[in-house]
Short mmCIF file of C-alpha atoms in Angstrom, two decimals:
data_model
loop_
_atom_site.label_atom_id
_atom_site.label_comp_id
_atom_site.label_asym_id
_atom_site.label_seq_id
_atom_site.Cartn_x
_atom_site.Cartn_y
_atom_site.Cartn_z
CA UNK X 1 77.85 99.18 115.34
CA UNK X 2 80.01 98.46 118.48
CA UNK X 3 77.35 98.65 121.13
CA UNK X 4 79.93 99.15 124.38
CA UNK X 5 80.64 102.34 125.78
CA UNK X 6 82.59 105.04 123.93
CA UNK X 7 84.87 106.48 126.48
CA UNK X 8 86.95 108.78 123.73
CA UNK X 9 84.14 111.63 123.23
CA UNK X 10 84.29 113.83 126.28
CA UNK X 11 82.45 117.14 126.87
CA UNK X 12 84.88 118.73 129.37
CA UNK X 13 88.27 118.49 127.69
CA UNK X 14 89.60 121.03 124.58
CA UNK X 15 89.43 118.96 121.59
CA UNK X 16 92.17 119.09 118.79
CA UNK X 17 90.08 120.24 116.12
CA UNK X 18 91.47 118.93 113.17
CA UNK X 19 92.60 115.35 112.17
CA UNK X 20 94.38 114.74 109.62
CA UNK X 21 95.02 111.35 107.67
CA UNK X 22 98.05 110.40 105.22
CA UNK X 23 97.28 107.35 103.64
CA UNK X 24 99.15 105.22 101.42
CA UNK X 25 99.06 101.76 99.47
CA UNK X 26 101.79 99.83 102.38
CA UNK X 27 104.44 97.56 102.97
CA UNK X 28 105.49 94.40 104.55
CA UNK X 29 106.61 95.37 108.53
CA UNK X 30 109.33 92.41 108.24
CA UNK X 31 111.79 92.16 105.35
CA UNK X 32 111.06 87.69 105.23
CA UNK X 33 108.84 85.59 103.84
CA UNK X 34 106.23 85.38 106.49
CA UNK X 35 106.14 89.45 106.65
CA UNK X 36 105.38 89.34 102.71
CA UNK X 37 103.24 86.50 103.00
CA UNK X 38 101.02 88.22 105.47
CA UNK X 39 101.18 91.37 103.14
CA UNK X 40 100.37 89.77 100.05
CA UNK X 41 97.45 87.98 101.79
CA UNK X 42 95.91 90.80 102.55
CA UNK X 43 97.01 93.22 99.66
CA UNK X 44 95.58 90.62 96.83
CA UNK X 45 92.33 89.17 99.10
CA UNK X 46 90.87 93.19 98.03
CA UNK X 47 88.13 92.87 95.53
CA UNK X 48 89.35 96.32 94.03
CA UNK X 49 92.54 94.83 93.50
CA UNK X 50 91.94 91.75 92.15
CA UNK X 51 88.37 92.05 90.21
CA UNK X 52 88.19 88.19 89.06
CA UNK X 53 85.59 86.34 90.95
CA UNK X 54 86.39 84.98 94.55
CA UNK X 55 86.02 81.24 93.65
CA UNK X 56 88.73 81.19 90.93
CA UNK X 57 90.98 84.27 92.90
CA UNK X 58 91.07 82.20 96.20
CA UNK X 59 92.27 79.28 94.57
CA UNK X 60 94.94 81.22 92.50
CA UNK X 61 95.58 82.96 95.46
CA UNK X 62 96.32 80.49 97.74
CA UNK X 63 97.29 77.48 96.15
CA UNK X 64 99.44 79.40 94.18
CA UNK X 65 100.70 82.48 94.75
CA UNK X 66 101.19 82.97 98.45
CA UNK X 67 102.61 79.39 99.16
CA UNK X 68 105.95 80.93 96.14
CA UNK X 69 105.66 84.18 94.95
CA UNK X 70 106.40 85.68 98.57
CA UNK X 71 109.96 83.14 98.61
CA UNK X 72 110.62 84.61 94.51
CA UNK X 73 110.38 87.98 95.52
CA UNK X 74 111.90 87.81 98.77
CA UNK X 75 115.65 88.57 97.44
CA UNK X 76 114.05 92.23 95.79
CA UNK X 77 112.82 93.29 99.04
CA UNK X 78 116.52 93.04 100.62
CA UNK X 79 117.58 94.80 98.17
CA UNK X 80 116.37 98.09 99.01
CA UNK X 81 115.42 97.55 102.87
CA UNK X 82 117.08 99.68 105.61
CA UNK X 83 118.41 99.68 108.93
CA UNK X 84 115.18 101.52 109.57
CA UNK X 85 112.92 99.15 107.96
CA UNK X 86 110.51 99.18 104.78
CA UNK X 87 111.32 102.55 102.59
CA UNK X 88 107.83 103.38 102.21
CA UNK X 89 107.27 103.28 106.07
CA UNK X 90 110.35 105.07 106.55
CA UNK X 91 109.21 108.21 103.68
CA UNK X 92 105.82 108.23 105.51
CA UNK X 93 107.24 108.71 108.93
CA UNK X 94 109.14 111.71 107.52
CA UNK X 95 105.96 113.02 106.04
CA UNK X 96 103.64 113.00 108.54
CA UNK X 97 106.16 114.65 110.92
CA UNK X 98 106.98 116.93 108.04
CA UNK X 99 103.52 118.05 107.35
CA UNK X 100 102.73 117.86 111.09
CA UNK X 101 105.46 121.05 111.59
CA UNK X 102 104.08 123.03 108.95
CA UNK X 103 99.93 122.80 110.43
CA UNK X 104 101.33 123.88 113.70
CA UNK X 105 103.23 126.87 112.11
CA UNK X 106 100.38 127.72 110.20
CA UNK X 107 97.18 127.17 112.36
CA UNK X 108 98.80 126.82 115.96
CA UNK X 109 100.42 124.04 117.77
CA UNK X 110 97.63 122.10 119.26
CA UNK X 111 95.00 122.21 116.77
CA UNK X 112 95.74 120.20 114.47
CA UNK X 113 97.27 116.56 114.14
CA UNK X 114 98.83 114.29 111.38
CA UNK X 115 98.23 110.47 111.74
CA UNK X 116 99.59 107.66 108.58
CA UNK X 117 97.95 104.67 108.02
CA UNK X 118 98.14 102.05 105.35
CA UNK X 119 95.80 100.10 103.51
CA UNK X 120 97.48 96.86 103.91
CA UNK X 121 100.13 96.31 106.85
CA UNK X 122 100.87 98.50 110.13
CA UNK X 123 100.21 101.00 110.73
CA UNK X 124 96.75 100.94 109.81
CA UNK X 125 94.05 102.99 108.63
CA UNK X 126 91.73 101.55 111.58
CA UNK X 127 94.24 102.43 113.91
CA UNK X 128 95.52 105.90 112.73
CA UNK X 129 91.59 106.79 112.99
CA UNK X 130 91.36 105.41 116.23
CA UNK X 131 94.78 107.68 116.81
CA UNK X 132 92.58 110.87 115.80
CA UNK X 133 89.49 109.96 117.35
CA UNK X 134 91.42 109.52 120.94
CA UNK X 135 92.96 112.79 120.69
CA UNK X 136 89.16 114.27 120.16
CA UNK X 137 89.87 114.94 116.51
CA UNK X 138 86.48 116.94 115.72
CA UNK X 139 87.07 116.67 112.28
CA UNK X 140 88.80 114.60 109.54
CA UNK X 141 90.46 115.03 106.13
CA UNK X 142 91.75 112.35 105.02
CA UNK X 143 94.81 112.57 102.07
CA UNK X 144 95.57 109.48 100.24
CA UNK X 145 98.56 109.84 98.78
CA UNK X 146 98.14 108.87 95.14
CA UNK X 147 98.20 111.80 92.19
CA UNK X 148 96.48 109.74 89.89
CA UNK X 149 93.17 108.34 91.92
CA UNK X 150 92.04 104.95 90.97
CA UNK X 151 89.57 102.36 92.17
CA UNK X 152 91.89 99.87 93.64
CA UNK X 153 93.78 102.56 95.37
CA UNK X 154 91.99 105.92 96.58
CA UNK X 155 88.60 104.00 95.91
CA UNK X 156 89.81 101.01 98.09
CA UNK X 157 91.10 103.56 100.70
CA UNK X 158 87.63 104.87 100.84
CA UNK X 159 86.37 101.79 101.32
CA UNK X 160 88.33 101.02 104.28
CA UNK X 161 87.58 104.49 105.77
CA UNK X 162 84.03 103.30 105.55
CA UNK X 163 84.71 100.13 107.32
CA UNK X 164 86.88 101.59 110.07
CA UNK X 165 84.13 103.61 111.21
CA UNK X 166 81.21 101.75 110.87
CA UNK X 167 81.18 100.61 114.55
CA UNK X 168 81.99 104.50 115.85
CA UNK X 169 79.02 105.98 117.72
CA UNK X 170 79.98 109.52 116.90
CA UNK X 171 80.97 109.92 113.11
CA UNK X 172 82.72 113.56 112.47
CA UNK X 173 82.43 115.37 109.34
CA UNK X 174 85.07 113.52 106.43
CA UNK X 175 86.50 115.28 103.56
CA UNK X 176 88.48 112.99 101.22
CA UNK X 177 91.04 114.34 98.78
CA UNK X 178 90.37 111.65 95.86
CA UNK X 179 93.99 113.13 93.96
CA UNK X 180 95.77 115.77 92.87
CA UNK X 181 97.24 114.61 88.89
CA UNK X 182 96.54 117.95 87.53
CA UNK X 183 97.69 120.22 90.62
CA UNK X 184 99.79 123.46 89.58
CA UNK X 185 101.73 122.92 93.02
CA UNK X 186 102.35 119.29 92.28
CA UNK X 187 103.21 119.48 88.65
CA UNK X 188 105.44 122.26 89.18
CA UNK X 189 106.82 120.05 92.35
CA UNK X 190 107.71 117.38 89.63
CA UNK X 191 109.13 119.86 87.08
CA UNK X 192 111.64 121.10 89.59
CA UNK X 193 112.66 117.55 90.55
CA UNK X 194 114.02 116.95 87.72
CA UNK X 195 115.51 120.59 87.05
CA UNK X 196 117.43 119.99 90.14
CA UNK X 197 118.66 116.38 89.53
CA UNK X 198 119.43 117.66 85.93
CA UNK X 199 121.53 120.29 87.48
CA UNK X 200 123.19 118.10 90.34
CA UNK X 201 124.13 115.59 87.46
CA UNK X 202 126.05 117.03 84.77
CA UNK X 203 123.88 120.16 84.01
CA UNK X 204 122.75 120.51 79.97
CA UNK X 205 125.81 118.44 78.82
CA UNK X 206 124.08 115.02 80.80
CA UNK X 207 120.48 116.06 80.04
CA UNK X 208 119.24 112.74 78.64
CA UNK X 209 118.24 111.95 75.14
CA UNK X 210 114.83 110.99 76.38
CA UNK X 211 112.90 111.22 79.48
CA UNK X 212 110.31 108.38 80.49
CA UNK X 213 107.26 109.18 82.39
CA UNK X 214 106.57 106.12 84.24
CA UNK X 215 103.33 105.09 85.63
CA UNK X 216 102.19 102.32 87.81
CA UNK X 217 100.21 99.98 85.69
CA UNK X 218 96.54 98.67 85.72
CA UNK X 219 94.47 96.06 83.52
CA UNK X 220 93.05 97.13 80.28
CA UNK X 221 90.15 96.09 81.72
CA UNK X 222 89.45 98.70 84.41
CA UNK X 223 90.27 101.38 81.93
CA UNK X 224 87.58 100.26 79.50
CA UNK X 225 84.99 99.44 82.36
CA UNK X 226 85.54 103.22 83.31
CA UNK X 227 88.59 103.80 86.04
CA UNK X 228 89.77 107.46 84.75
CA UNK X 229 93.18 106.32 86.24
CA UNK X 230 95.42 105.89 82.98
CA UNK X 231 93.86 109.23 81.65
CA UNK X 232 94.37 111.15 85.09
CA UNK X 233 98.52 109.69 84.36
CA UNK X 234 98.36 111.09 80.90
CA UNK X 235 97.27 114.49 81.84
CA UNK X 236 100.35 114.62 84.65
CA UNK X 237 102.57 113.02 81.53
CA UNK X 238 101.48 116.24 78.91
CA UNK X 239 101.09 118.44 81.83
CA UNK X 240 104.84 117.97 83.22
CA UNK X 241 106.32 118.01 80.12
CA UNK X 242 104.52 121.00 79.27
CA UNK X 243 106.28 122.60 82.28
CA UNK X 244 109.51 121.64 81.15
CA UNK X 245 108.82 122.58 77.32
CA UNK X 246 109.84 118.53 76.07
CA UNK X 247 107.99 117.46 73.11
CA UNK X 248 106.81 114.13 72.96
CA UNK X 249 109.39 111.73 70.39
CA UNK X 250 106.79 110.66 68.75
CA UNK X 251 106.47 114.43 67.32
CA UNK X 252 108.26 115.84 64.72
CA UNK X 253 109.98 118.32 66.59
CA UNK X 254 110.54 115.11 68.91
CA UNK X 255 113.15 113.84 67.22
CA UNK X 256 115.19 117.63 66.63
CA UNK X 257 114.59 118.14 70.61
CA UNK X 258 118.08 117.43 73.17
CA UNK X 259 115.46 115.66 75.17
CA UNK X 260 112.27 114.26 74.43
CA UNK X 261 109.65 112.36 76.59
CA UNK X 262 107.40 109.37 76.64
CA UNK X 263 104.69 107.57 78.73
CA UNK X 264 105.10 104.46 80.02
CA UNK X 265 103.01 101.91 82.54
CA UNK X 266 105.35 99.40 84.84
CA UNK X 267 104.52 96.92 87.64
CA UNK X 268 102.44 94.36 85.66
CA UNK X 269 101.28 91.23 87.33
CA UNK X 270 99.59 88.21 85.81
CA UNK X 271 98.83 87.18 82.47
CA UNK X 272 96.04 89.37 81.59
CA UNK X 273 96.77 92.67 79.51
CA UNK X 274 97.44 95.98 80.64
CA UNK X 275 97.27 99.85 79.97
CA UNK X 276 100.52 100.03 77.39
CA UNK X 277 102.85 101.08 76.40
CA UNK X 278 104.85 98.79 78.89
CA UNK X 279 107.83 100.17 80.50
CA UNK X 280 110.06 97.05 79.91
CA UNK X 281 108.88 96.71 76.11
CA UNK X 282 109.41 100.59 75.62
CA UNK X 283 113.28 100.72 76.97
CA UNK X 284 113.78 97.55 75.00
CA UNK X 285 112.13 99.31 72.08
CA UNK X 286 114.20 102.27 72.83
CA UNK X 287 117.65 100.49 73.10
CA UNK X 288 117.15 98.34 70.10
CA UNK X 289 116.37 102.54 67.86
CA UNK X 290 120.17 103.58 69.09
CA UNK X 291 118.86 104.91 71.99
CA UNK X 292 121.83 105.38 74.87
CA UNK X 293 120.64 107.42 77.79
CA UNK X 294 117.21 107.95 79.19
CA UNK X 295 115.91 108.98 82.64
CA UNK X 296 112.70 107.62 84.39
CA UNK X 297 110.76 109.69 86.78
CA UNK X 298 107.61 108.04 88.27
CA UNK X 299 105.18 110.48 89.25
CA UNK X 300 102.56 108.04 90.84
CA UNK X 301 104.55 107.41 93.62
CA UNK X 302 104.44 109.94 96.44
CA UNK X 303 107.56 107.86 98.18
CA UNK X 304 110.00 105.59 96.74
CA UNK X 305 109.40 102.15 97.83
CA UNK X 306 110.34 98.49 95.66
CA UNK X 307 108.58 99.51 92.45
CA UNK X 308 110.76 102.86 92.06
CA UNK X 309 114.22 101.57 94.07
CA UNK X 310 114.46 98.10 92.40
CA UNK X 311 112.43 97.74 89.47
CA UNK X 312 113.34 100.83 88.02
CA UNK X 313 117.02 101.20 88.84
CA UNK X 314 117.79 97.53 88.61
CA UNK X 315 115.37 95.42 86.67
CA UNK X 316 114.32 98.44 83.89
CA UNK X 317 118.18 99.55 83.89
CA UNK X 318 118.85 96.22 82.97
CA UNK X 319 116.52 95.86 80.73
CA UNK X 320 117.94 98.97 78.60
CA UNK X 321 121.67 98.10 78.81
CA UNK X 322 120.87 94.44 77.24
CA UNK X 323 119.51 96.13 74.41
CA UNK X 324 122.13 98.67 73.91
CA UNK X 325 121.42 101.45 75.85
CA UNK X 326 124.32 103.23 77.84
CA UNK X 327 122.72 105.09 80.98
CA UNK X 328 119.42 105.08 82.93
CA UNK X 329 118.98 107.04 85.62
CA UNK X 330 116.07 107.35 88.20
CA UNK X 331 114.65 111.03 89.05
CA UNK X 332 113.91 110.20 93.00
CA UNK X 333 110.09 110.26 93.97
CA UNK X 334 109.70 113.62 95.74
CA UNK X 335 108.70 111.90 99.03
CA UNK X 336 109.19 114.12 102.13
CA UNK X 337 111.12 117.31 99.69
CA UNK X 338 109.77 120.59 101.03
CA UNK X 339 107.78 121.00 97.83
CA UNK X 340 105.75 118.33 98.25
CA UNK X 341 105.60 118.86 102.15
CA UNK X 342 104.15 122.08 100.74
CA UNK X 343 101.83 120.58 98.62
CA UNK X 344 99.98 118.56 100.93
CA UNK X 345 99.77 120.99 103.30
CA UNK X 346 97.69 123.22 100.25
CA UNK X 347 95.73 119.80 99.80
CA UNK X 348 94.96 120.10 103.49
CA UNK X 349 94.22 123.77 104.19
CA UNK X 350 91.78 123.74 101.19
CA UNK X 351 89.42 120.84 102.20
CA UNK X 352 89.68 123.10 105.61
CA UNK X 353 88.16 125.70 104.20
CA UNK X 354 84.48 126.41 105.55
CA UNK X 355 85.73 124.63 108.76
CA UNK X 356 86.15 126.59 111.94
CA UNK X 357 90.31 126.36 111.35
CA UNK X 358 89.52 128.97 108.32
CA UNK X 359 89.45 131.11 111.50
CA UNK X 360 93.17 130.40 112.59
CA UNK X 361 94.39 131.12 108.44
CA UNK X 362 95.73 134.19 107.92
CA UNK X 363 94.38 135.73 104.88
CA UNK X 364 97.35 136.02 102.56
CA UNK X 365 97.17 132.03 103.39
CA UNK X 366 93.16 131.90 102.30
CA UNK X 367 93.84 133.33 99.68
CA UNK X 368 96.33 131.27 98.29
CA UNK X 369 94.26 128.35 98.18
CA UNK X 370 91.45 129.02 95.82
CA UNK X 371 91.41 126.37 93.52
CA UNK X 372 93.42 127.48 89.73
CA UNK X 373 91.03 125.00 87.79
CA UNK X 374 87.43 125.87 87.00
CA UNK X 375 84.72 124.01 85.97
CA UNK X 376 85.13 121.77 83.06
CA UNK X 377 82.87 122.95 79.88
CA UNK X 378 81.88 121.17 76.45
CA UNK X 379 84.91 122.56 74.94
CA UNK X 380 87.69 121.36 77.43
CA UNK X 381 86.32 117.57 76.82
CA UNK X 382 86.39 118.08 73.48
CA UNK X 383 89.75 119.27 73.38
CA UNK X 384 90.41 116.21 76.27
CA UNK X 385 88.95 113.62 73.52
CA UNK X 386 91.19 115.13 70.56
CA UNK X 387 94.23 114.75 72.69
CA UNK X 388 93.31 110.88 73.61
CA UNK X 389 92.49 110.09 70.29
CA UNK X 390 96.22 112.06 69.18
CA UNK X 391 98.08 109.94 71.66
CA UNK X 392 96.08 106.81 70.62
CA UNK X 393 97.48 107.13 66.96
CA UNK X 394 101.23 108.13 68.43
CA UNK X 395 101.07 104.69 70.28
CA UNK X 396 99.65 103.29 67.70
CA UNK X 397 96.80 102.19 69.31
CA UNK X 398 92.85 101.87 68.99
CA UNK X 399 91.15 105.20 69.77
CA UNK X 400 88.94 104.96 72.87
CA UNK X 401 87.21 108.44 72.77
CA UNK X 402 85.58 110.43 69.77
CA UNK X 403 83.74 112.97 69.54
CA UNK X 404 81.86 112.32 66.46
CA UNK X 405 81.82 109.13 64.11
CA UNK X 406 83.80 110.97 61.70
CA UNK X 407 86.36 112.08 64.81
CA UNK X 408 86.36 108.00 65.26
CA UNK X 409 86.44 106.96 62.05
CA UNK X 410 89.57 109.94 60.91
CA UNK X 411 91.60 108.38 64.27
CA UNK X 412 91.57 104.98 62.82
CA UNK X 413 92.17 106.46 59.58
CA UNK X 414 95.20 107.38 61.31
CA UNK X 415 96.38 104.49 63.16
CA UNK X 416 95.78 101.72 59.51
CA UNK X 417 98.00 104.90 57.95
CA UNK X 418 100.31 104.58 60.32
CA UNK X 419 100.20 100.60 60.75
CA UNK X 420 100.39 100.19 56.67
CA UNK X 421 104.21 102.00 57.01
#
């Protein structure tokens, strides 16, 4: 603990009440090769990010990787920087001062206030909590923006939370928001994303013949050592196409459908493997069946940043048209959209509940915000298993949940059936 004075905490003055903290992943702060150097440095020296041990990592790391990679990729970043700077920075800025205008319309000007911070690169999370804790924030929620919660993101997040304020005499009450895959407001967010770009671009007659559901990959590895994170993306996958009534192509009704849907993981790094099916190998896969238009939405990303603006439009597109495909299109991120202003705000008010700002809610506004999902009981994991083990065989892929031997032993039933044709 920092043993010199703390001068923020003062009896006398009003305090704001309510902090609240955005948080997302980051971004270089200069579009050259130092500014991504710097980055990378500290993005890849996280032991949730990389989980190989330090001896071998810092070698790879930096005899390797930082002294190239940050010249290779250098030419990506320009393509989708602004006047303004980093996209991701940009998209933040518009949330927090988004989300900021809809606290003060709902619990008052004054009492409550929005801070960003990133994990890696300015602004920080140490210094958007130091931010909140000069203003006399009394009380902190903190709102990492990633649907689909996973160790080396919300779970290194936390971690930094932790270390931010271990030196801070005075430690307020936290509530952390560890995702939000399975929100009604946020699938329904998505779903009308792509209603509206549907409409905006060519209505029913443009509708693709397939739309891809792409997800940020991870390493196999953290899925079988226990990170929920691929399974919290499936559930958004079923869950959004649910909303939009689009069967899955694997299905039988799949391939009768105007427009069908699949899951996908992008963004791989390194030679190990990863969750599949890959997004590069699918719209290869896809292009090479006759496939000639498909649309990508990517609902891990809360704003569009390089993984959406230039690997997906330009590195996937490419991908598809070199193995016959016609058209791919990217559904935008919904980044600082109204509905997922909206959303966040819900995210907020809820983890307020309890708090004295339940006071300034009006009640039409409490009572929007009980929670849709209940608890989970024997029967929804069963049902949870049957649907991994279902999707397992579509990918054609080893089962990693049963409920019983047999429920084991009839999935890989399925997948040799499947395999032997």
């Amino acid at each position: 603990m920092d043993r010199s004075p703390d001068k923020s905490f003062c009896h006398a003055k009003k305090p704001i009440g309510l902090g609240v903290l955005i948080a997302n992943l980051g971004s270089p702060s200069v579009c050259t090769a130092q500014g991504l150097r710097s980055f990378y440095a500290e993005f890849l020296a996280d032991r949730r990010v990389i989980e190989v041990p330090r001896i071998i990592w810092n070698c790879i790391l930096y005899g390797f990787i930082l002294p190239f990679r940050p010249y290779a990729i250098l030419p990506q970043y320009k393509k989708v920087w602004t006047d303004e700077g980093s996209p991701l920075l940009v998209i933040s800025e518009q949330q927090k001062v988004a989300l900021q205008a809809r606290l003060d319309k709902t619990l008052g000007a004054g009492n409550a206030l929005v801070a960003v911070g990133m994990r890696y690169g300015q602004p920080s999370l140490a210094g958007a909590l130091e931010e909140l804790k000069a203003a006399g924030c009394e009380r902190l929620i903190v709102l990492p923006l990633y649907p689909q919660p996973a160790a080396p993101t919300s779970g290194s997040t936390f971690d930094a939370l932790g270390d931010a304020m271990r030196s801070w005499r005075h430690v307020p009450p936290v509530r952390f928001v560890a995702g939000y895959a399975d929100e009604p407001a946020f699938v329904q967010a998505l779903a009308r994303s792509v209603r509206q770009f549907w409409a905006a671009n060519g209505g029913d007659a443009e509708r693709p013949q397939r739309l891809l559901i792409s997800f940020h990959g991870v390493p196999r590895s953290t899925l079988l050592a226990g990170d929920p994170y691929h399974c919290w993306c499936v559930k958004t996958a079923r869950l959004l196409a649910d909303e939009l009534a689009l069967p899955h192509y694997a299905d039988t009704d799949g391939a009768k459908a105007r427009t069908n849907y699949a899951i996908s993981f992008q963004s791989r790094f390194g030679f190990a493997e990863w969750v599949r099916p890959y997004s590069d190998a699918s719209l290869e896969q896809f292009g090479d069946d006759g496939l000639e238009t498909v649309d990508i939405i990517a609902p891990a990303f809360s704003a569009d940043c390089l993984e959406t603006l230039e690997e997906i439009t330009i590195q996937l597109a490419e991908t598809f048209h070199e193995h016959g495909g016609k058209r791919l299109r990217y559904i935008p991120a919904l980044n600082a959209d109204d509905d997922a202003i909206a959303l966040y705000e819900q995210l907020v008010l809820r983890n307020a509940l309890g708090w004295p700002e339940q006071h300034l809610m009006s009640a039409e506004c409490i009572e929007s915000l009980a929670p849709s999902q209940r608890p989970r009981t024997e029967a929804d994991c069963i049902a949870a298993r049957r649907r991994a083990n279902a999707l397992a065989a579509q990918l054609e892929q080893e089962p990693l949940a049963a409920d019983t031997v047999d429920d084991a032993g009839e999935a890989k039933q399925t997948l040799k059936q499947k395999k032997d044709k």
